């Protein structure tokens, strides 16, 4: 597998509509953040319009990681611990406390790869 094309893709985009318009208008883009509450969207727009990009992106990152960790936890934390080969994780573990961002992304990649291969 010397060429990049020989590697399996963990995820392939659907042929659906473009999710985010090609615009720099944060007011339009933030409407696609369906997991955010309306006051959070307003705060995000204010932060970006004020030039506080670090604050806005950090907020989005934390929310995305929290959502990803809770989605992974729905599989069962004991199972998650087995996938990570970590004996310290049991069914009572809080995903926010025991999963790093790297762990969550790694698990999402593994699970996404398995799912895409099972659909073929």
CSV table of N, CA, C and O in Angstrom, one decimal:
chain,number,residue,atom,x,y,z
A,1,UNK,N,0.8,-1.2,0.0
A,1,UNK,CA,0.0,0.0,0.0
A,1,UNK,C,0.9,1.3,0.0
A,1,UNK,O,0.9,2.0,1.0
A,2,UNK,N,1.5,1.5,-1.1
A,2,UNK,CA,2.4,2.6,-1.1
A,2,UNK,C,1.7,3.9,-1.6
A,2,UNK,O,2.1,5.0,-1.2
A,3,UNK,N,0.6,3.7,-2.3
A,3,UNK,CA,-0.2,4.9,-2.7
A,3,UNK,C,-1.3,5.3,-1.8
A,3,UNK,O,-1.8,4.4,-1.1
A,4,UNK,N,-1.6,6.6,-1.7
A,4,UNK,CA,-2.6,7.0,-0.8
A,4,UNK,C,-4.0,6.4,-1.2
A,4,UNK,O,-4.8,6.2,-0.3
A,5,UNK,N,-4.2,6.2,-2.4
A,5,UNK,CA,-5.5,5.7,-2.9
A,5,UNK,C,-5.8,4.2,-2.4
A,5,UNK,O,-6.9,3.8,-2.5
A,6,UNK,N,-4.7,3.5,-2.0
A,6,UNK,CA,-4.9,2.2,-1.6
A,6,UNK,C,-5.4,2.1,-0.1
A,6,UNK,O,-5.8,1.0,0.3
A,7,UNK,N,-5.3,3.1,0.6
A,7,UNK,CA,-5.7,3.1,2.0
A,7,UNK,C,-7.3,3.2,2.1
A,7,UNK,O,-7.9,3.9,1.3
A,8,UNK,N,-7.8,2.5,3.1
A,8,UNK,CA,-9.3,2.6,3.2
A,8,UNK,C,-9.7,3.9,3.8
A,8,UNK,O,-9.0,4.5,4.6
A,9,UNK,N,-10.9,4.4,3.3
A,9,UNK,CA,-11.4,5.7,3.8
A,9,UNK,C,-12.3,5.4,5.0
A,9,UNK,O,-13.2,4.6,4.9
A,10,UNK,N,-12.1,6.0,6.1
A,10,UNK,CA,-13.0,5.8,7.3
A,10,UNK,C,-14.3,6.4,7.1
A,10,UNK,O,-15.3,6.0,7.7
A,11,UNK,N,-14.4,7.4,6.2
A,11,UNK,CA,-15.7,8.0,6.0
A,11,UNK,C,-15.8,8.6,4.6
A,11,UNK,O,-14.8,9.1,4.1
A,12,UNK,N,-16.9,8.5,4.0
A,12,UNK,CA,-17.0,9.0,2.7
A,12,UNK,C,-18.3,10.0,2.7
A,12,UNK,O,-19.3,9.6,3.2
A,13,UNK,N,-18.1,11.2,2.2
A,13,UNK,CA,-19.3,12.1,2.2
A,13,UNK,C,-20.4,11.6,1.3
A,13,UNK,O,-20.2,11.0,0.3
A,14,UNK,N,-21.6,12.0,1.7
A,14,UNK,CA,-22.8,11.6,0.9
A,14,UNK,C,-22.8,12.6,-0.2
A,14,UNK,O,-22.1,13.6,-0.3
A,15,UNK,N,-23.7,12.3,-1.2
A,15,UNK,CA,-23.8,13.2,-2.3
A,15,UNK,C,-24.9,14.3,-2.1
A,15,UNK,O,-25.3,14.9,-3.0
A,16,UNK,N,-25.2,14.5,-0.8
A,16,UNK,CA,-26.2,15.5,-0.5
A,16,UNK,C,-25.8,16.9,-0.7
A,16,UNK,O,-24.7,17.2,-1.3
A,17,UNK,N,-26.6,17.8,-0.2
A,17,UNK,CA,-26.3,19.2,-0.3
A,17,UNK,C,-25.2,19.6,0.6
A,17,UNK,O,-24.9,19.0,1.6
A,18,UNK,N,-24.5,20.7,0.2
A,18,UNK,CA,-23.4,21.3,1.0
A,18,UNK,C,-24.0,21.8,2.3
A,18,UNK,O,-25.0,22.5,2.4
A,19,UNK,N,-23.4,21.4,3.4
A,19,UNK,CA,-23.9,21.7,4.7
A,19,UNK,C,-23.7,23.2,5.1
A,19,UNK,O,-24.5,23.8,5.7
A,20,UNK,N,-22.6,23.7,4.7
A,20,UNK,CA,-22.3,25.1,5.1
A,20,UNK,C,-22.1,25.9,3.8
A,20,UNK,O,-21.3,25.5,2.9
A,21,UNK,N,-22.7,27.1,3.7
A,21,UNK,CA,-22.5,27.9,2.5
A,21,UNK,C,-21.1,28.4,2.5
A,21,UNK,O,-20.4,28.6,3.5
A,22,UNK,N,-20.6,28.7,1.3
A,22,UNK,CA,-19.3,29.3,1.1
A,22,UNK,C,-19.3,30.8,1.4
A,22,UNK,O,-19.3,31.6,0.5
A,23,UNK,N,-19.4,31.1,2.6
A,23,UNK,CA,-19.5,32.5,3.0
A,23,UNK,C,-18.8,32.7,4.3
A,23,UNK,O,-18.5,31.8,5.0
A,24,UNK,N,-18.4,33.9,4.6
A,24,UNK,CA,-17.7,34.2,5.8
A,24,UNK,C,-18.6,34.8,6.8
A,24,UNK,O,-18.2,35.2,7.9
A,25,UNK,N,-19.9,34.8,6.5
A,25,UNK,CA,-20.9,35.4,7.4
A,25,UNK,C,-21.3,34.4,8.5
A,25,UNK,O,-22.0,33.5,8.3
A,26,UNK,N,-20.8,34.7,9.7
A,26,UNK,CA,-21.0,33.9,10.9
A,26,UNK,C,-22.5,33.7,11.2
A,26,UNK,O,-22.9,32.7,11.7
A,27,UNK,N,-23.3,34.8,10.9
A,27,UNK,CA,-24.7,34.7,11.2
A,27,UNK,C,-25.4,33.6,10.4
A,27,UNK,O,-26.2,32.9,10.9
A,28,UNK,N,-24.9,33.4,9.1
A,28,UNK,CA,-25.5,32.3,8.3
A,28,UNK,C,-24.9,30.9,8.7
A,28,UNK,O,-25.7,30.0,8.8
A,29,UNK,N,-23.7,30.9,9.0
A,29,UNK,CA,-23.0,29.6,9.3
A,29,UNK,C,-23.5,29.1,10.7
A,29,UNK,O,-23.7,27.9,10.8
A,30,UNK,N,-23.7,29.9,11.7
A,30,UNK,CA,-24.1,29.4,13.0
A,30,UNK,C,-25.5,28.7,13.0
A,30,UNK,O,-25.7,27.9,13.8
A,31,UNK,N,-26.3,29.0,12.0
A,31,UNK,CA,-27.6,28.4,11.9
A,31,UNK,C,-27.5,26.9,11.6
A,31,UNK,O,-28.4,26.1,11.9
A,32,UNK,N,-26.3,26.4,11.1
A,32,UNK,CA,-26.1,25.0,10.9
A,32,UNK,C,-25.7,24.3,12.1
A,32,UNK,O,-25.6,23.0,12.1
A,33,UNK,N,-25.4,25.0,13.2
A,33,UNK,CA,-25.0,24.4,14.5
A,33,UNK,C,-26.3,24.0,15.2
A,33,UNK,O,-26.7,24.6,16.2
A,34,UNK,N,-26.9,22.9,14.8
A,34,UNK,CA,-28.2,22.5,15.3
A,34,UNK,C,-28.2,22.1,16.8
A,34,UNK,O,-29.2,22.1,17.5
A,35,UNK,N,-27.0,21.7,17.3
A,35,UNK,CA,-26.9,21.3,18.7
A,35,UNK,C,-26.8,22.4,19.7
A,35,UNK,O,-26.9,22.2,20.9
A,36,UNK,N,-26.6,23.6,19.2
A,36,UNK,CA,-26.4,24.8,20.0
A,36,UNK,C,-27.8,25.4,20.3
A,36,UNK,O,-28.7,25.4,19.5
A,37,UNK,N,-27.9,25.9,21.6
A,37,UNK,CA,-29.2,26.6,21.9
A,37,UNK,C,-29.1,28.0,21.3
A,37,UNK,O,-28.0,28.5,21.0
A,38,UNK,N,-30.2,28.7,21.2
A,38,UNK,CA,-30.3,30.0,20.5
A,38,UNK,C,-29.4,31.0,21.2
A,38,UNK,O,-28.7,31.8,20.6
A,39,UNK,N,-29.4,31.0,22.6
A,39,UNK,CA,-28.5,32.0,23.2
A,39,UNK,C,-27.0,31.7,23.0
A,39,UNK,O,-26.2,32.6,23.0
A,40,UNK,N,-26.7,30.4,22.9
A,40,UNK,CA,-25.3,30.0,22.6
A,40,UNK,C,-24.9,30.5,21.2
A,40,UNK,O,-23.8,30.9,21.0
A,41,UNK,N,-25.8,30.4,20.2
A,41,UNK,CA,-25.6,30.8,18.9
A,41,UNK,C,-25.3,32.3,18.9
A,41,UNK,O,-24.4,32.8,18.2
A,42,UNK,N,-26.1,33.1,19.6
A,42,UNK,CA,-26.0,34.5,19.7
A,42,UNK,C,-24.6,34.9,20.3
A,42,UNK,O,-24.0,35.8,19.8
A,43,UNK,N,-24.2,34.2,21.4
A,43,UNK,CA,-22.9,34.5,22.0
A,43,UNK,C,-21.8,34.2,21.0
A,43,UNK,O,-20.8,34.9,21.0
A,44,UNK,N,-21.9,33.1,20.3
A,44,UNK,CA,-20.9,32.7,19.3
A,44,UNK,C,-20.8,33.8,18.2
A,44,UNK,O,-19.7,34.2,17.9
A,45,UNK,N,-21.9,34.2,17.7
A,45,UNK,CA,-21.9,35.3,16.7
A,45,UNK,C,-21.2,36.5,17.2
A,45,UNK,O,-20.4,37.1,16.6
A,46,UNK,N,-21.6,36.9,18.5
A,46,UNK,CA,-21.0,38.1,19.1
A,46,UNK,C,-19.5,38.0,19.3
A,46,UNK,O,-18.7,38.9,19.0
A,47,UNK,N,-19.1,36.8,19.7
A,47,UNK,CA,-17.6,36.5,19.9
A,47,UNK,C,-16.9,36.7,18.6
A,47,UNK,O,-15.8,37.3,18.5
A,48,UNK,N,-17.4,36.1,17.5
A,48,UNK,CA,-16.7,36.1,16.2
A,48,UNK,C,-16.7,37.5,15.6
A,48,UNK,O,-15.7,38.0,15.1
A,49,UNK,N,-17.9,38.2,15.8
A,49,UNK,CA,-17.9,39.6,15.2
A,49,UNK,C,-17.0,40.5,16.0
A,49,UNK,O,-16.6,41.5,15.5
A,50,UNK,N,-16.8,40.2,17.3
A,50,UNK,CA,-15.9,41.1,18.1
A,50,UNK,C,-14.4,40.7,17.9
A,50,UNK,O,-13.5,41.3,18.5
A,51,UNK,N,-14.1,39.7,17.1
A,51,UNK,CA,-12.8,39.3,16.9
A,51,UNK,C,-12.2,38.3,17.9
A,51,UNK,O,-11.0,38.0,17.9
A,52,UNK,N,-13.1,37.7,18.7
A,52,UNK,CA,-12.6,36.8,19.8
A,52,UNK,C,-12.7,35.4,19.2
A,52,UNK,O,-13.5,34.5,19.7
A,53,UNK,N,-11.9,35.1,18.2
A,53,UNK,CA,-12.0,33.8,17.4
A,53,UNK,C,-11.5,32.7,18.3
A,53,UNK,O,-12.1,31.6,18.2
A,54,UNK,N,-10.5,32.9,19.1
A,54,UNK,CA,-10.0,31.8,20.0
A,54,UNK,C,-11.1,31.4,21.0
A,54,UNK,O,-11.3,30.2,21.2
A,55,UNK,N,-11.8,32.3,21.5
A,55,UNK,CA,-12.9,32.0,22.5
A,55,UNK,C,-14.0,31.2,21.8
A,55,UNK,O,-14.5,30.2,22.3
A,56,UNK,N,-14.4,31.7,20.6
A,56,UNK,CA,-15.5,31.0,19.9
A,56,UNK,C,-15.1,29.6,19.5
A,56,UNK,O,-15.9,28.7,19.6
A,57,UNK,N,-13.9,29.5,18.9
A,57,UNK,CA,-13.5,28.1,18.5
A,57,UNK,C,-13.3,27.2,19.6
A,57,UNK,O,-13.6,26.0,19.5
A,58,UNK,N,-12.8,27.7,20.8
A,58,UNK,CA,-12.6,26.8,21.9
A,58,UNK,C,-14.0,26.4,22.5
A,58,UNK,O,-14.1,25.2,22.8
A,59,UNK,N,-14.9,27.3,22.5
A,59,UNK,CA,-16.3,26.9,22.9
A,59,UNK,C,-16.8,25.8,22.0
A,59,UNK,O,-17.4,24.8,22.5
A,60,UNK,N,-16.7,26.0,20.7
A,60,UNK,CA,-17.2,25.0,19.7
A,60,UNK,C,-16.5,23.6,19.9
A,60,UNK,O,-17.1,22.6,19.8
A,61,UNK,N,-15.2,23.7,20.1
A,61,UNK,CA,-14.4,22.4,20.3
A,61,UNK,C,-14.9,21.7,21.5
A,61,UNK,O,-15.1,20.5,21.5
A,62,UNK,N,-15.0,22.4,22.6
A,62,UNK,CA,-15.5,21.8,23.9
A,62,UNK,C,-16.9,21.1,23.7
A,62,UNK,O,-17.1,20.0,24.2
A,63,UNK,N,-17.8,21.9,23.1
A,63,UNK,CA,-19.1,21.3,22.9
A,63,UNK,C,-19.1,20.1,21.9
A,63,UNK,O,-19.8,19.1,22.2
A,64,UNK,N,-18.3,20.2,20.9
A,64,UNK,CA,-18.2,19.0,20.0
A,64,UNK,C,-17.6,17.8,20.7
A,64,UNK,O,-18.1,16.7,20.5
A,65,UNK,N,-16.6,18.0,21.5
A,65,UNK,CA,-16.0,16.9,22.2
A,65,UNK,C,-16.9,16.3,23.2
A,65,UNK,O,-17.0,15.1,23.4
A,66,UNK,N,-17.6,17.1,23.9
A,66,UNK,CA,-18.6,16.7,24.9
A,66,UNK,C,-19.7,15.8,24.2
A,66,UNK,O,-20.0,14.8,24.7
A,67,UNK,N,-20.2,16.3,23.1
A,67,UNK,CA,-21.2,15.6,22.4
A,67,UNK,C,-20.7,14.3,21.9
A,67,UNK,O,-21.4,13.2,21.9
A,68,UNK,N,-19.5,14.3,21.3
A,68,UNK,CA,-18.9,13.0,20.8
A,68,UNK,C,-18.7,12.0,21.9
A,68,UNK,O,-19.0,10.8,21.8
A,69,UNK,N,-18.2,12.5,23.1
A,69,UNK,CA,-17.9,11.6,24.2
A,69,UNK,C,-19.3,11.0,24.7
A,69,UNK,O,-19.3,9.8,25.0
A,70,UNK,N,-20.3,11.8,24.8
A,70,UNK,CA,-21.6,11.2,25.2
A,70,UNK,C,-22.2,10.3,24.2
A,70,UNK,O,-22.8,9.3,24.6
A,71,UNK,N,-22.0,10.5,23.0
A,71,UNK,CA,-22.4,9.6,21.9
A,71,UNK,C,-21.7,8.3,22.0
A,71,UNK,O,-22.3,7.2,21.9
A,72,UNK,N,-20.4,8.3,22.2
A,72,UNK,CA,-19.6,7.1,22.4
A,72,UNK,C,-20.0,6.4,23.7
A,72,UNK,O,-20.1,5.2,23.7
A,73,UNK,N,-20.3,7.1,24.7
A,73,UNK,CA,-20.7,6.5,26.0
A,73,UNK,C,-22.0,5.7,25.9
A,73,UNK,O,-22.2,4.8,26.6
A,74,UNK,N,-22.8,6.1,24.9
A,74,UNK,CA,-24.1,5.4,24.7
A,74,UNK,C,-23.9,3.9,24.3
A,74,UNK,O,-24.8,3.1,24.5
A,75,UNK,N,-22.7,3.6,23.8
A,75,UNK,CA,-22.3,2.2,23.5
A,75,UNK,C,-22.1,1.4,24.8
A,75,UNK,O,-22.1,0.2,24.7
A,76,UNK,N,-21.9,2.1,25.9
A,76,UNK,CA,-21.6,1.4,27.1
A,76,UNK,C,-20.2,1.6,27.5
A,76,UNK,O,-19.3,1.3,26.7
A,77,UNK,N,-19.9,2.2,28.7
A,77,UNK,CA,-18.6,2.6,29.1
A,77,UNK,C,-17.7,1.4,29.3
A,77,UNK,O,-16.5,1.4,29.0
A,78,UNK,N,-18.2,0.2,29.7
A,78,UNK,CA,-17.4,-1.0,29.8
A,78,UNK,C,-16.9,-1.4,28.5
A,78,UNK,O,-15.7,-1.7,28.3
A,79,UNK,N,-17.7,-1.4,27.4
A,79,UNK,CA,-17.3,-1.7,26.1
A,79,UNK,C,-16.3,-0.7,25.6
A,79,UNK,O,-15.3,-1.1,25.0
A,80,UNK,N,-16.5,0.6,25.9
A,80,UNK,CA,-15.5,1.6,25.5
A,80,UNK,C,-14.2,1.3,26.1
A,80,UNK,O,-13.1,1.4,25.5
A,81,UNK,N,-14.2,1.0,27.4
A,81,UNK,CA,-12.9,0.6,28.1
A,81,UNK,C,-12.2,-0.6,27.5
A,81,UNK,O,-11.0,-0.6,27.4
A,82,UNK,N,-13.0,-1.5,27.0
A,82,UNK,CA,-12.4,-2.7,26.4
A,82,UNK,C,-11.8,-2.3,25.0
A,82,UNK,O,-10.7,-2.8,24.7
A,83,UNK,N,-12.5,-1.4,24.3
A,83,UNK,CA,-11.9,-1.0,23.0
A,83,UNK,C,-10.6,-0.2,23.2
A,83,UNK,O,-9.7,-0.3,22.4
A,84,UNK,N,-10.5,0.5,24.3
A,84,UNK,CA,-9.3,1.3,24.6
A,84,UNK,C,-8.2,0.5,25.3
A,84,UNK,O,-7.2,1.0,25.6
A,85,UNK,N,-8.6,-0.8,25.7
A,85,UNK,CA,-7.8,-1.6,26.5
A,85,UNK,C,-7.4,-0.9,27.8
A,85,UNK,O,-6.2,-0.9,28.2
A,86,UNK,N,-8.4,-0.3,28.5
A,86,UNK,CA,-8.2,0.4,29.7
A,86,UNK,C,-9.1,-0.2,30.8
A,86,UNK,O,-10.3,-0.2,30.7
A,87,UNK,N,-8.4,-0.8,31.8
A,87,UNK,CA,-9.1,-1.5,32.9
A,87,UNK,C,-9.7,-0.5,33.9
A,87,UNK,O,-10.6,-0.9,34.7
A,88,UNK,N,-9.3,0.7,33.9
A,88,UNK,CA,-9.8,1.7,34.8
A,88,UNK,C,-11.2,2.2,34.4
A,88,UNK,O,-11.9,2.9,35.2
A,89,UNK,N,-11.7,1.9,33.2
A,89,UNK,CA,-13.0,2.3,32.7
A,89,UNK,C,-14.0,1.2,32.9
A,89,UNK,O,-13.8,0.1,32.5
A,90,UNK,N,-15.1,1.5,33.7
A,90,UNK,CA,-16.2,0.5,33.9
A,90,UNK,C,-17.5,1.2,33.5
A,90,UNK,O,-17.5,2.3,33.1
A,91,UNK,N,-18.6,0.5,33.8
A,91,UNK,CA,-19.9,1.0,33.3
A,91,UNK,C,-20.3,2.2,34.1
A,91,UNK,O,-21.2,2.9,33.7
A,92,UNK,N,-19.7,2.6,35.2
A,92,UNK,CA,-20.0,3.7,36.0
A,92,UNK,C,-19.1,4.9,35.7
A,92,UNK,O,-19.3,6.0,36.3
A,93,UNK,N,-18.2,4.8,34.8
A,93,UNK,CA,-17.2,5.9,34.5
A,93,UNK,C,-17.9,7.0,33.8
A,93,UNK,O,-18.7,6.8,32.9
A,94,UNK,N,-17.5,8.2,34.1
A,94,UNK,CA,-18.0,9.4,33.4
A,94,UNK,C,-17.2,9.6,32.2
A,94,UNK,O,-16.0,9.8,32.3
A,95,UNK,N,-17.7,9.6,31.0
A,95,UNK,CA,-16.9,9.8,29.8
A,95,UNK,C,-16.1,11.1,29.8
A,95,UNK,O,-15.0,11.2,29.2
A,96,UNK,N,-16.7,12.2,30.3
A,96,UNK,CA,-16.0,13.5,30.4
A,96,UNK,C,-14.7,13.4,31.2
A,96,UNK,O,-13.7,14.1,30.9
A,97,UNK,N,-14.7,12.5,32.2
A,97,UNK,CA,-13.5,12.4,33.1
A,97,UNK,C,-12.5,11.4,32.6
A,97,UNK,O,-11.3,11.5,33.0
A,98,UNK,N,-12.9,10.3,31.9
A,98,UNK,CA,-12.0,9.3,31.6
A,98,UNK,C,-11.5,9.2,30.1
A,98,UNK,O,-10.5,8.6,29.8
A,99,UNK,N,-12.3,9.9,29.3
A,99,UNK,CA,-11.9,9.9,27.9
A,99,UNK,C,-11.2,11.3,27.5
A,99,UNK,O,-11.8,12.3,27.8
A,100,UNK,N,-10.0,11.2,26.9
A,100,UNK,CA,-9.4,12.4,26.4
A,100,UNK,C,-10.0,12.7,25.0
A,100,UNK,O,-10.7,11.8,24.4
A,101,UNK,N,-9.8,13.9,24.6
A,101,UNK,CA,-10.2,14.2,23.2
A,101,UNK,C,-9.6,13.2,22.2
A,101,UNK,O,-10.3,12.8,21.3
A,102,UNK,N,-8.4,12.9,22.4
A,102,UNK,CA,-7.7,12.0,21.5
A,102,UNK,C,-8.4,10.6,21.5
A,102,UNK,O,-8.7,10.0,20.4
A,103,UNK,N,-8.8,10.1,22.7
A,103,UNK,CA,-9.5,8.8,22.8
A,103,UNK,C,-10.8,8.9,22.0
A,103,UNK,O,-11.2,8.0,21.3
A,104,UNK,N,-11.6,10.0,22.2
A,104,UNK,CA,-12.9,10.1,21.6
A,104,UNK,C,-12.7,10.1,20.0
A,104,UNK,O,-13.5,9.4,19.3
A,105,UNK,N,-11.8,10.9,19.5
A,105,UNK,CA,-11.6,10.9,18.1
A,105,UNK,C,-11.1,9.6,17.6
A,105,UNK,O,-11.5,9.2,16.5
A,106,UNK,N,-10.2,9.0,18.3
A,106,UNK,CA,-9.7,7.7,17.9
A,106,UNK,C,-10.8,6.6,17.8
A,106,UNK,O,-10.9,5.9,16.8
A,107,UNK,N,-11.7,6.6,18.8
A,107,UNK,CA,-12.8,5.7,18.8
A,107,UNK,C,-13.8,6.0,17.7
A,107,UNK,O,-14.3,5.1,17.0
A,108,UNK,N,-14.0,7.3,17.5
A,108,UNK,CA,-15.0,7.6,16.4
A,108,UNK,C,-14.4,7.2,15.0
A,108,UNK,O,-15.1,6.7,14.2
A,109,UNK,N,-13.1,7.3,14.9
A,109,UNK,CA,-12.5,6.9,13.6
A,109,UNK,C,-12.6,5.4,13.5
A,109,UNK,O,-12.9,4.8,12.4
A,110,UNK,N,-12.3,4.6,14.5
A,110,UNK,CA,-12.4,3.2,14.5
A,110,UNK,C,-13.8,2.7,14.2
A,110,UNK,O,-14.0,1.9,13.3
A,111,UNK,N,-14.7,3.3,14.9
A,111,UNK,CA,-16.1,2.9,14.7
A,111,UNK,C,-16.6,3.3,13.4
A,111,UNK,O,-17.4,2.6,12.7
A,112,UNK,N,-16.2,4.5,12.9
A,112,UNK,CA,-16.6,4.9,11.5
A,112,UNK,C,-16.1,4.0,10.5
A,112,UNK,O,-16.7,3.7,9.5
A,113,UNK,N,-14.8,3.6,10.6
A,113,UNK,CA,-14.2,2.7,9.7
A,113,UNK,C,-14.9,1.3,9.7
A,113,UNK,O,-15.2,0.8,8.6
A,114,UNK,N,-15.2,0.8,10.8
A,114,UNK,CA,-16.0,-0.5,10.9
A,114,UNK,C,-17.3,-0.4,10.3
A,114,UNK,O,-17.8,-1.3,9.6
A,115,UNK,N,-18.0,0.8,10.5
A,115,UNK,CA,-19.4,0.9,10.0
A,115,UNK,C,-19.3,1.0,8.5
A,115,UNK,O,-20.1,0.4,7.8
A,116,UNK,N,-18.4,1.8,7.9
A,116,UNK,CA,-18.3,1.9,6.5
A,116,UNK,C,-17.9,0.6,5.8
A,116,UNK,O,-18.4,0.3,4.7
A,117,UNK,N,-17.1,-0.2,6.5
A,117,UNK,CA,-16.8,-1.5,5.9
A,117,UNK,C,-17.9,-2.5,5.9
A,117,UNK,O,-18.1,-3.3,5.1
A,118,UNK,N,-18.7,-2.4,7.0
A,118,UNK,CA,-19.9,-3.3,7.1
A,118,UNK,C,-21.0,-3.0,6.1
A,118,UNK,O,-21.8,-3.8,5.8
A,119,UNK,N,-21.0,-1.7,5.7
A,119,UNK,CA,-22.1,-1.3,4.7
A,119,UNK,C,-21.8,-1.7,3.3
A,119,UNK,O,-22.6,-1.7,2.4
A,120,UNK,N,-20.5,-2.1,3.0
A,120,UNK,CA,-20.1,-2.5,1.7
A,120,UNK,C,-20.5,-3.9,1.3
A,120,UNK,O,-20.8,-4.7,2.0
